[in-house]
Short mmCIF file of C-alpha atoms and ligand atoms in Angstrom, two decimals:
data_model
loop_
_atom_site.label_atom_id
_atom_site.label_comp_id
_atom_site.label_asym_id
_atom_site.label_seq_id
_atom_site.Cartn_x
_atom_site.Cartn_y
_atom_site.Cartn_z
CA MET D 157 44.44 261.11 65.01
CA LYS D 158 46.91 261.40 62.38
CA ALA D 159 48.58 257.72 61.16
CA ILE D 160 50.27 256.66 58.37
CA THR D 161 47.98 253.79 56.94
CA TYR D 162 47.29 251.80 54.18
CA HIS D 163 43.81 250.21 52.26
CA GLN D 164 45.39 247.23 50.41
CA PHE D 165 48.60 245.53 50.51
CA GLY D 166 51.12 246.29 47.83
CA SER D 167 54.48 248.92 47.57
CA VAL D 168 54.87 252.32 48.95
CA ASP D 169 52.42 254.12 47.09
CA VAL D 170 49.89 252.37 49.36
CA LEU D 171 50.67 254.23 52.00
CA LYS D 172 48.43 257.61 52.90
CA TYR D 173 49.10 259.97 56.15
CA GLU D 174 45.76 260.64 57.05
CA GLU D 175 43.13 260.69 59.89
CA ALA D 176 42.73 257.33 61.80
CA ALA D 177 40.54 256.07 64.54
CA LEU D 178 41.91 255.83 67.74
CA PRO D 179 42.78 252.47 68.71
CA ALA D 180 40.85 251.02 71.92
CA LEU D 181 42.12 250.63 75.29
CA PRO D 182 43.16 247.18 75.70
CA ASP D 183 42.05 245.58 79.63
CA ASP D 184 46.01 244.38 79.80
CA GLY D 185 47.64 247.30 77.77
CA VAL D 186 48.27 251.11 77.57
CA LEU D 187 47.28 253.87 74.93
CA VAL D 188 50.76 255.74 74.39
CA SER D 189 51.37 259.11 73.00
CA GLN D 190 53.75 258.38 70.30
CA ARG D 191 57.06 260.69 70.03
CA ALA D 192 58.83 258.08 67.66
CA SER D 193 59.10 255.07 65.99
CA SER D 194 61.31 253.48 63.54
CA ILE D 195 61.12 251.45 60.37
CA ASN D 196 61.86 247.57 60.17
CA VAL D 197 61.58 245.17 57.29
CA VAL D 198 58.77 243.19 59.31
CA ASP D 199 56.97 246.37 58.19
CA TYR D 200 56.95 246.34 54.62
CA ARG D 201 57.06 242.96 54.15
CA ALA D 202 53.32 242.62 56.08
CA ARG D 203 52.28 245.87 53.83
CA THR D 204 53.26 244.05 50.65
CA GLY D 205 51.22 241.16 51.52
CA LEU D 206 54.38 238.89 51.85
CA LEU D 207 53.32 237.78 55.60
CA ALA D 208 49.06 237.82 54.61
CA PRO D 209 48.50 234.30 55.87
CA PHE D 210 49.63 236.08 59.41
CA VAL D 211 47.48 238.58 59.26
CA ASN D 212 43.74 239.95 59.59
CA LYS D 213 42.73 240.91 56.20
CA LYS D 214 41.31 244.02 57.81
CA PHE D 215 41.92 247.36 56.22
CA PRO D 216 43.01 250.32 56.46
CA LYS D 217 46.14 248.97 58.37
CA ILE D 218 48.60 251.34 60.05
CA PRO D 219 52.00 249.75 59.79
CA GLY D 220 55.26 249.94 62.25
CA ALA D 221 56.01 248.11 65.77
CA ASP D 222 58.12 250.25 67.75
CA VAL D 223 56.80 252.49 70.40
CA ALA D 224 58.45 255.12 72.40
CA GLY D 225 56.23 258.04 73.91
CA VAL D 226 54.20 258.59 76.69
CA VAL D 227 51.22 256.85 78.92
CA ILE D 228 47.73 258.64 78.19
CA ALA D 229 45.50 256.10 79.28
CA VAL D 230 45.82 252.46 81.19
CA GLY D 231 43.92 249.58 80.96
CA SER D 232 42.17 248.54 83.93
CA LYS D 233 44.23 245.03 84.33
CA VAL D 234 47.54 246.75 84.40
CA LYS D 235 50.02 247.50 86.98
CA GLY D 236 53.39 249.55 86.77
CA PHE D 237 52.19 251.71 84.41
CA SER D 238 50.41 255.16 85.24
CA VAL D 239 49.77 258.13 82.70
CA GLY D 240 52.62 260.30 82.28
CA ASP D 241 55.37 257.58 82.29
CA ALA D 242 58.08 257.40 79.35
CA VAL D 243 58.01 254.27 78.08
CA LEU D 244 59.34 251.84 75.65
CA GLY D 245 58.02 249.00 73.49
CA ALA D 246 56.70 247.00 71.38
CA THR D 247 53.16 246.33 69.20
CA ASP D 248 53.05 242.62 67.38
CA PRO D 249 54.79 243.50 64.25
CA PHE D 250 52.19 241.22 62.05
CA LYS D 251 49.23 243.74 63.69
CA GLY D 252 51.59 247.48 63.24
CA GLY D 253 49.96 250.43 64.85
CA ALA D 254 52.94 252.14 65.85
CA LEU D 255 53.21 254.86 62.78
CA ALA D 256 50.28 256.84 64.56
CA GLU D 257 49.83 259.66 67.22
CA THR D 258 48.15 257.63 69.85
CA VAL D 259 49.17 253.75 70.02
CA ALA D 260 47.82 250.50 71.75
CA VAL D 261 50.44 248.32 73.68
CA LEU D 262 50.43 245.48 76.25
CA ALA D 263 51.68 245.86 79.08
CA LYS D 264 54.09 242.91 78.89
CA ASN D 265 55.58 244.48 76.02
CA LEU D 266 56.57 247.28 77.83
CA VAL D 267 59.03 249.22 79.95
CA HIS D 268 60.13 252.26 81.40
CA LEU D 269 61.99 254.37 79.63
CA PRO D 270 65.03 255.99 81.31
CA SER D 271 64.69 259.76 81.02
CA GLU D 272 68.65 259.69 79.73
CA VAL D 273 67.39 258.27 76.41
CA ALA D 274 65.45 260.18 73.75
CA PHE D 275 62.25 259.26 72.61
CA THR D 276 64.32 259.41 68.82
CA GLN D 277 67.18 257.00 70.23
CA ALA D 278 65.26 254.58 72.09
CA ALA D 279 62.11 253.90 69.23
CA ALA D 280 65.78 252.28 67.41
CA LEU D 281 65.75 249.49 69.59
CA PRO D 282 63.07 247.40 70.18
CA ILE D 283 62.56 245.02 67.23
CA ALA D 284 65.78 245.50 65.88
CA GLY D 285 68.11 245.49 69.11
CA VAL D 286 65.70 242.68 71.06
CA ALA D 287 65.97 240.60 67.36
CA ALA D 288 69.78 240.82 67.96
CA LEU D 289 70.13 239.97 71.47
CA GLU D 290 67.57 236.87 70.77
CA SER D 291 70.15 235.55 67.90
CA VAL D 292 73.31 236.17 69.66
CA ARG D 293 72.88 235.21 73.02
CA ASP D 294 69.61 232.94 72.77
CA LEU D 295 70.22 230.92 69.26
CA GLY D 296 73.80 231.64 68.62
CA ALA D 297 74.64 231.18 72.74
CA VAL D 298 77.70 233.50 71.83
CA LYS D 299 80.38 232.62 74.38
CA ALA D 300 83.78 234.35 74.95
CA GLY D 301 86.74 233.16 72.40
CA GLN D 302 84.24 231.78 70.30
CA SER D 303 84.43 232.88 66.76
CA VAL D 304 81.30 234.68 65.17
CA LEU D 305 80.52 235.39 61.64
CA ILE D 306 77.57 237.75 60.80
CA TYR D 307 76.88 238.30 57.82
CA GLY D 308 74.62 241.37 56.40
CA ALA D 309 75.73 242.86 60.03
CA SER D 310 75.57 246.67 58.47
CA GLY D 311 72.01 246.66 59.01
CA ALA D 312 69.68 247.28 61.48
CA VAL D 313 69.77 244.26 63.34
CA GLY D 314 73.31 243.81 62.19
CA LEU D 315 74.71 246.61 63.89
CA TYR D 316 73.76 245.81 67.36
CA ALA D 317 74.40 241.89 66.91
CA VAL D 318 78.23 243.15 65.90
CA GLN D 319 78.55 244.39 69.41
CA LEU D 320 76.67 242.33 71.35
CA ALA D 321 78.48 239.37 70.07
CA LYS D 322 81.77 241.58 70.86
CA HIS D 323 80.25 242.44 74.44
CA PHE D 324 79.98 238.52 75.00
CA GLY D 325 83.62 238.12 74.44
CA ALA D 326 83.43 236.95 70.92
CA HIS D 327 85.86 237.30 67.59
CA VAL D 328 83.60 238.88 65.27
CA THR D 329 83.88 238.93 61.14
CA ALA D 330 81.32 241.25 59.52
CA VAL D 331 80.43 240.94 56.39
CA SER D 332 78.75 244.31 54.56
CA GLY D 333 78.06 246.57 51.85
CA ALA D 334 80.78 249.36 51.61
CA ALA D 335 78.95 251.81 53.43
CA GLY D 336 79.03 250.08 56.48
CA ILE D 337 82.45 249.17 56.76
CA GLU D 338 84.12 252.10 58.81
CA VAL D 339 80.84 251.99 61.32
CA LEU D 340 81.67 248.46 61.81
CA LYS D 341 84.96 249.08 62.58
CA ASN D 342 84.09 251.74 64.99
CA LEU D 343 81.56 249.29 66.58
CA GLY D 344 84.43 246.98 67.52
CA ALA D 345 84.21 244.13 64.73
CA ASP D 346 87.48 242.77 64.04
CA LEU D 347 87.36 241.92 60.59
CA VAL D 348 84.72 243.76 58.05
CA ILE D 349 84.46 242.50 54.90
CA ASP D 350 82.79 244.52 51.89
CA TYR D 351 80.48 241.77 50.39
CA ARG D 352 80.01 243.96 47.04
CA LYS D 353 83.77 242.98 45.92
CA GLY D 354 83.26 239.68 44.58
CA PRO D 355 82.83 235.80 46.05
CA ILE D 356 84.17 236.20 49.33
CA LYS D 357 87.16 232.96 50.71
CA PHE D 358 86.97 232.38 54.35
CA ASN D 359 90.04 230.47 55.94
CA LYS D 360 88.68 229.29 59.08
CA GLN D 361 86.00 228.17 60.87
CA PHE D 362 82.99 230.05 62.76
CA ASP D 363 81.62 228.38 66.31
CA VAL D 364 78.42 230.89 65.05
CA ILE D 365 76.80 232.21 61.29
CA ILE D 366 73.99 234.63 61.84
CA ASP D 367 72.54 235.59 58.30
CA TYR D 368 71.00 238.90 58.37
CA SER D 369 71.06 239.07 54.42
CA SER D 370 69.13 236.23 53.39
CA GLN D 371 72.22 235.77 51.05
CA PHE D 372 74.37 233.38 52.63
CA PRO D 373 71.91 229.85 53.67
CA PHE D 374 72.49 227.13 55.95
CA ASN D 375 73.79 224.92 53.29
CA ALA D 376 76.29 227.61 51.82
CA ALA D 377 77.54 227.91 55.82
CA ARG D 378 78.06 224.40 56.65
CA ALA D 379 81.41 224.17 54.96
CA ILE D 380 82.70 226.99 57.47
CA LEU D 381 80.53 226.13 60.51
CA ALA D 382 82.53 224.39 63.19
CA ALA D 383 81.47 220.87 63.70
CA THR D 384 79.27 221.33 66.57
CA GLY D 385 79.01 225.16 65.78
CA ARG D 386 75.56 226.91 65.14
CA TYR D 387 73.56 228.93 62.53
CA VAL D 388 71.17 231.52 63.17
CA ASP D 389 68.54 232.15 59.62
CA ALA D 390 66.74 235.41 60.59
CA SER D 391 64.12 235.08 57.76
CA PRO D 392 62.38 231.97 58.42
CA ASN D 393 59.32 230.71 56.92
CA ILE D 394 57.01 227.91 57.97
CA PRO D 395 59.09 225.46 55.48
CA LYS D 396 62.54 226.45 57.21
CA PHE D 397 61.35 226.24 60.05
CA ILE D 398 59.69 222.41 59.61
CA LEU D 399 62.93 221.58 57.84
CA SER D 400 65.33 222.43 60.23
CA MET D 401 63.77 221.13 63.30
CA ILE D 402 63.86 217.69 61.64
CA GLY D 403 67.36 217.99 60.15
CA ASN D 404 68.59 219.42 63.34
CA LEU D 405 67.46 216.19 65.29
CA PHE D 406 70.30 214.33 62.94
CA ARG D 407 73.47 216.46 62.77
CA ARG D 408 75.57 218.13 65.18
CA GLN D 409 75.33 221.67 63.48
CA LYS D 410 72.60 223.47 64.54
CA ASN D 411 70.64 225.26 61.76
CA LEU D 412 68.00 227.85 63.93
CA MET D 413 65.19 230.11 63.13
CA LEU D 414 65.20 233.75 64.22
CA ALA D 415 61.45 234.42 65.94
CA THR D 416 61.80 237.21 67.64
CA ALA D 417 59.40 238.12 70.47
CA THR D 418 59.49 241.96 71.98
CA LYS D 419 59.44 240.47 75.53
CA ALA D 420 59.72 243.30 78.47
CA ALA D 421 63.53 241.41 80.15
CA ASP D 422 64.97 241.64 76.79
CA LEU D 423 64.36 244.73 76.16
CA LEU D 424 65.52 245.69 80.05
CA THR D 425 68.23 244.19 79.14
CA ILE D 426 69.34 246.25 75.81
CA LEU D 427 68.48 249.28 77.69
CA ASP D 428 71.22 248.80 80.62
CA LEU D 429 73.81 247.70 77.95
CA VAL D 430 72.33 251.22 76.34
CA GLN D 431 72.94 252.84 79.27
CA LYS D 432 76.43 251.78 80.11
CA ASN D 433 77.53 252.50 76.62
CA LYS D 434 78.02 249.33 75.79
CA LEU D 435 75.68 248.95 73.18
CA ALA D 436 75.49 252.14 70.77
CA ILE D 437 72.41 253.28 68.75
CA THR D 438 73.03 254.19 64.86
CA ILE D 439 70.45 256.49 63.67
CA ALA D 440 70.51 256.35 59.48
CA LYS D 441 67.87 259.04 58.98
CA ASN D 442 65.15 260.78 60.97
CA PHE D 443 61.88 261.26 59.27
CA PRO D 444 58.80 263.06 60.69
CA LEU D 445 55.43 261.03 60.94
CA ASP D 446 53.94 262.63 57.64
CA GLN D 447 57.12 261.64 55.70
CA ALA D 448 57.12 257.94 56.72
CA LYS D 449 56.61 257.08 53.13
CA GLN D 450 60.08 258.33 52.07
CA ALA D 451 61.24 256.64 55.00
CA PHE D 452 60.07 253.04 53.88
CA THR D 453 61.56 254.36 50.59
CA GLU D 454 64.65 255.17 51.55
CA MET D 455 64.46 251.58 53.45
CA GLU D 456 63.46 249.67 50.85
CA ARG D 457 66.32 250.84 48.20
CA GLY D 458 69.02 249.36 50.72
CA GLY D 459 72.33 249.92 51.44
CA THR D 460 71.07 252.13 54.75
CA VAL D 461 73.46 251.82 57.33
CA GLY D 462 71.73 251.47 60.87
CA LYS D 463 67.77 252.83 61.81
CA ILE D 464 65.44 254.85 60.15
CA VAL D 465 63.60 256.93 62.78
CA VAL D 466 60.33 258.53 62.41
CA GLN D 467 59.47 260.98 64.64
CA VAL D 468 56.01 261.90 66.14
CA GLY D 469 54.59 265.13 66.87
N1 NAP W 646 62.41 236.92 62.39
C1 NAP W 646 62.98 237.60 63.19
O1 NAP W 646 62.56 237.69 64.17
C2 NAP W 646 63.60 238.99 62.84
C3 NAP W 646 63.44 239.87 63.67
C4 NAP W 646 63.99 241.27 63.17
C5 NAP W 646 64.76 241.37 62.10
N2 NAP W 646 64.55 240.26 61.32
C6 NAP W 646 65.14 239.92 59.52
O2 NAP W 646 66.31 240.45 59.72
C7 NAP W 646 66.98 240.55 58.69
C8 NAP W 646 67.87 242.34 58.94
O3 NAP W 646 66.79 243.11 59.53
P1 NAP W 646 67.63 244.87 59.35
O4 NAP W 646 66.43 245.42 59.76
O5 NAP W 646 68.80 244.22 59.84
O6 NAP W 646 67.55 244.64 57.39
P2 NAP W 646 68.41 245.32 56.91
O7 NAP W 646 68.74 246.79 57.62
O8 NAP W 646 68.23 245.45 55.63
O9 NAP W 646 69.63 244.79 56.68
C9 NAP W 646 70.42 243.65 55.86
C10 NAP W 646 71.99 243.89 55.80
O10 NAP W 646 72.11 242.63 54.30
C11 NAP W 646 73.46 243.45 53.55
N3 NAP W 646 73.20 242.64 52.42
C12 NAP W 646 72.43 242.62 51.52
N4 NAP W 646 72.41 241.95 50.51
C13 NAP W 646 74.10 240.91 51.06
C14 NAP W 646 74.45 240.52 50.43
N5 NAP W 646 74.71 239.97 49.35
N6 NAP W 646 75.72 240.24 51.31
C15 NAP W 646 75.92 240.06 52.36
N7 NAP W 646 75.15 241.62 53.09
C16 NAP W 646 73.81 241.59 52.01
C17 NAP W 646 72.54 244.70 53.24
O11 NAP W 646 73.74 245.45 53.20
P3 NAP W 646 73.38 247.03 51.78
O12 NAP W 646 72.64 247.72 52.50
O13 NAP W 646 74.87 247.01 51.70
O14 NAP W 646 72.86 246.04 50.84
C18 NAP W 646 72.22 245.22 55.27
O15 NAP W 646 73.42 245.31 56.09
C19 NAP W 646 65.59 240.88 57.90
O16 NAP W 646 65.34 239.84 56.45
C20 NAP W 646 64.33 240.90 58.67
O17 NAP W 646 63.29 240.57 58.16
C21 NAP W 646 64.09 238.96 61.54
#
């Protein structure tokens, strides 16, 4: 099969489009003929070696986690999926495997894809959509009437998070670069602030603050976080996890770390909202598989509003 591969950690220059070995069929998973995938921040962090402590050292590796395609083989222990089913799901982002013509996926991370949702749209959902749901609904515990601040709102996850916070009835302030302002207003953000215009002065407190930009840390956010407010950090690391857990025992403002696990139940929730037109998918650009290197380059440059999708086949 054809795939995007890399034989060592490094910049986009290590990426190749070449022949790769077919993945093995897991007992508790399926093989999917990929139709589309998309690029997530975790994919390029894994490729650069930043996540090396969590990633095995076996090369070549295939990047990518988002899966949207058709089942072509079913593992012996799998129930509920058959050859020919259209599916949506994700591989373990630390292991990758999705930027390829055939992908192995565990059945617990897979759902059926309704025919109304195109593969190229669906591929923009798994990692980013579930990350947004887990940050807004689970960690943020956003409720109707609350005031929510979303930093880095025009990125892949932020655009979903703004819509989800609105869906749960919150008043949403979004901080983004200029390119995202109109899109964010159209998606329902109540106030949109361009971070490139200089230091931002907030004249209110927020019940929930979610940072997708890595530029607004908990210690800076505390001054505008309600006394019992919740702060969500989308870029955790081990020291942050440990310090936040200890700190949270002694203060009412909570510092919460996002560690997304793509569960089928969350994918179904996201798909349901998409089908009810309550969650719009914003595709920034669409690349064919053999141009995935350009897709990474574009994403890593920044300023992208929404998802970069890679079409397979
Ligand atoms: N922990 C988990 O489980 C998990 C899962 C998924 C994602 N994530 C993390 O969530 C974060 C967001 O992911 P993403 O895919 O949405 O990334 P993205 O598409 O790169 O979005 C990042 C956003 O931050 C904005 N930004 C950059 N500098 C800023 C600043 N100084 N102030 C305010 N906004 C700024 C960017 O705007 P411009 O482009 O205009 O600069 C962009 O809108 C990443 O760190 C990713 O690793 C974590």
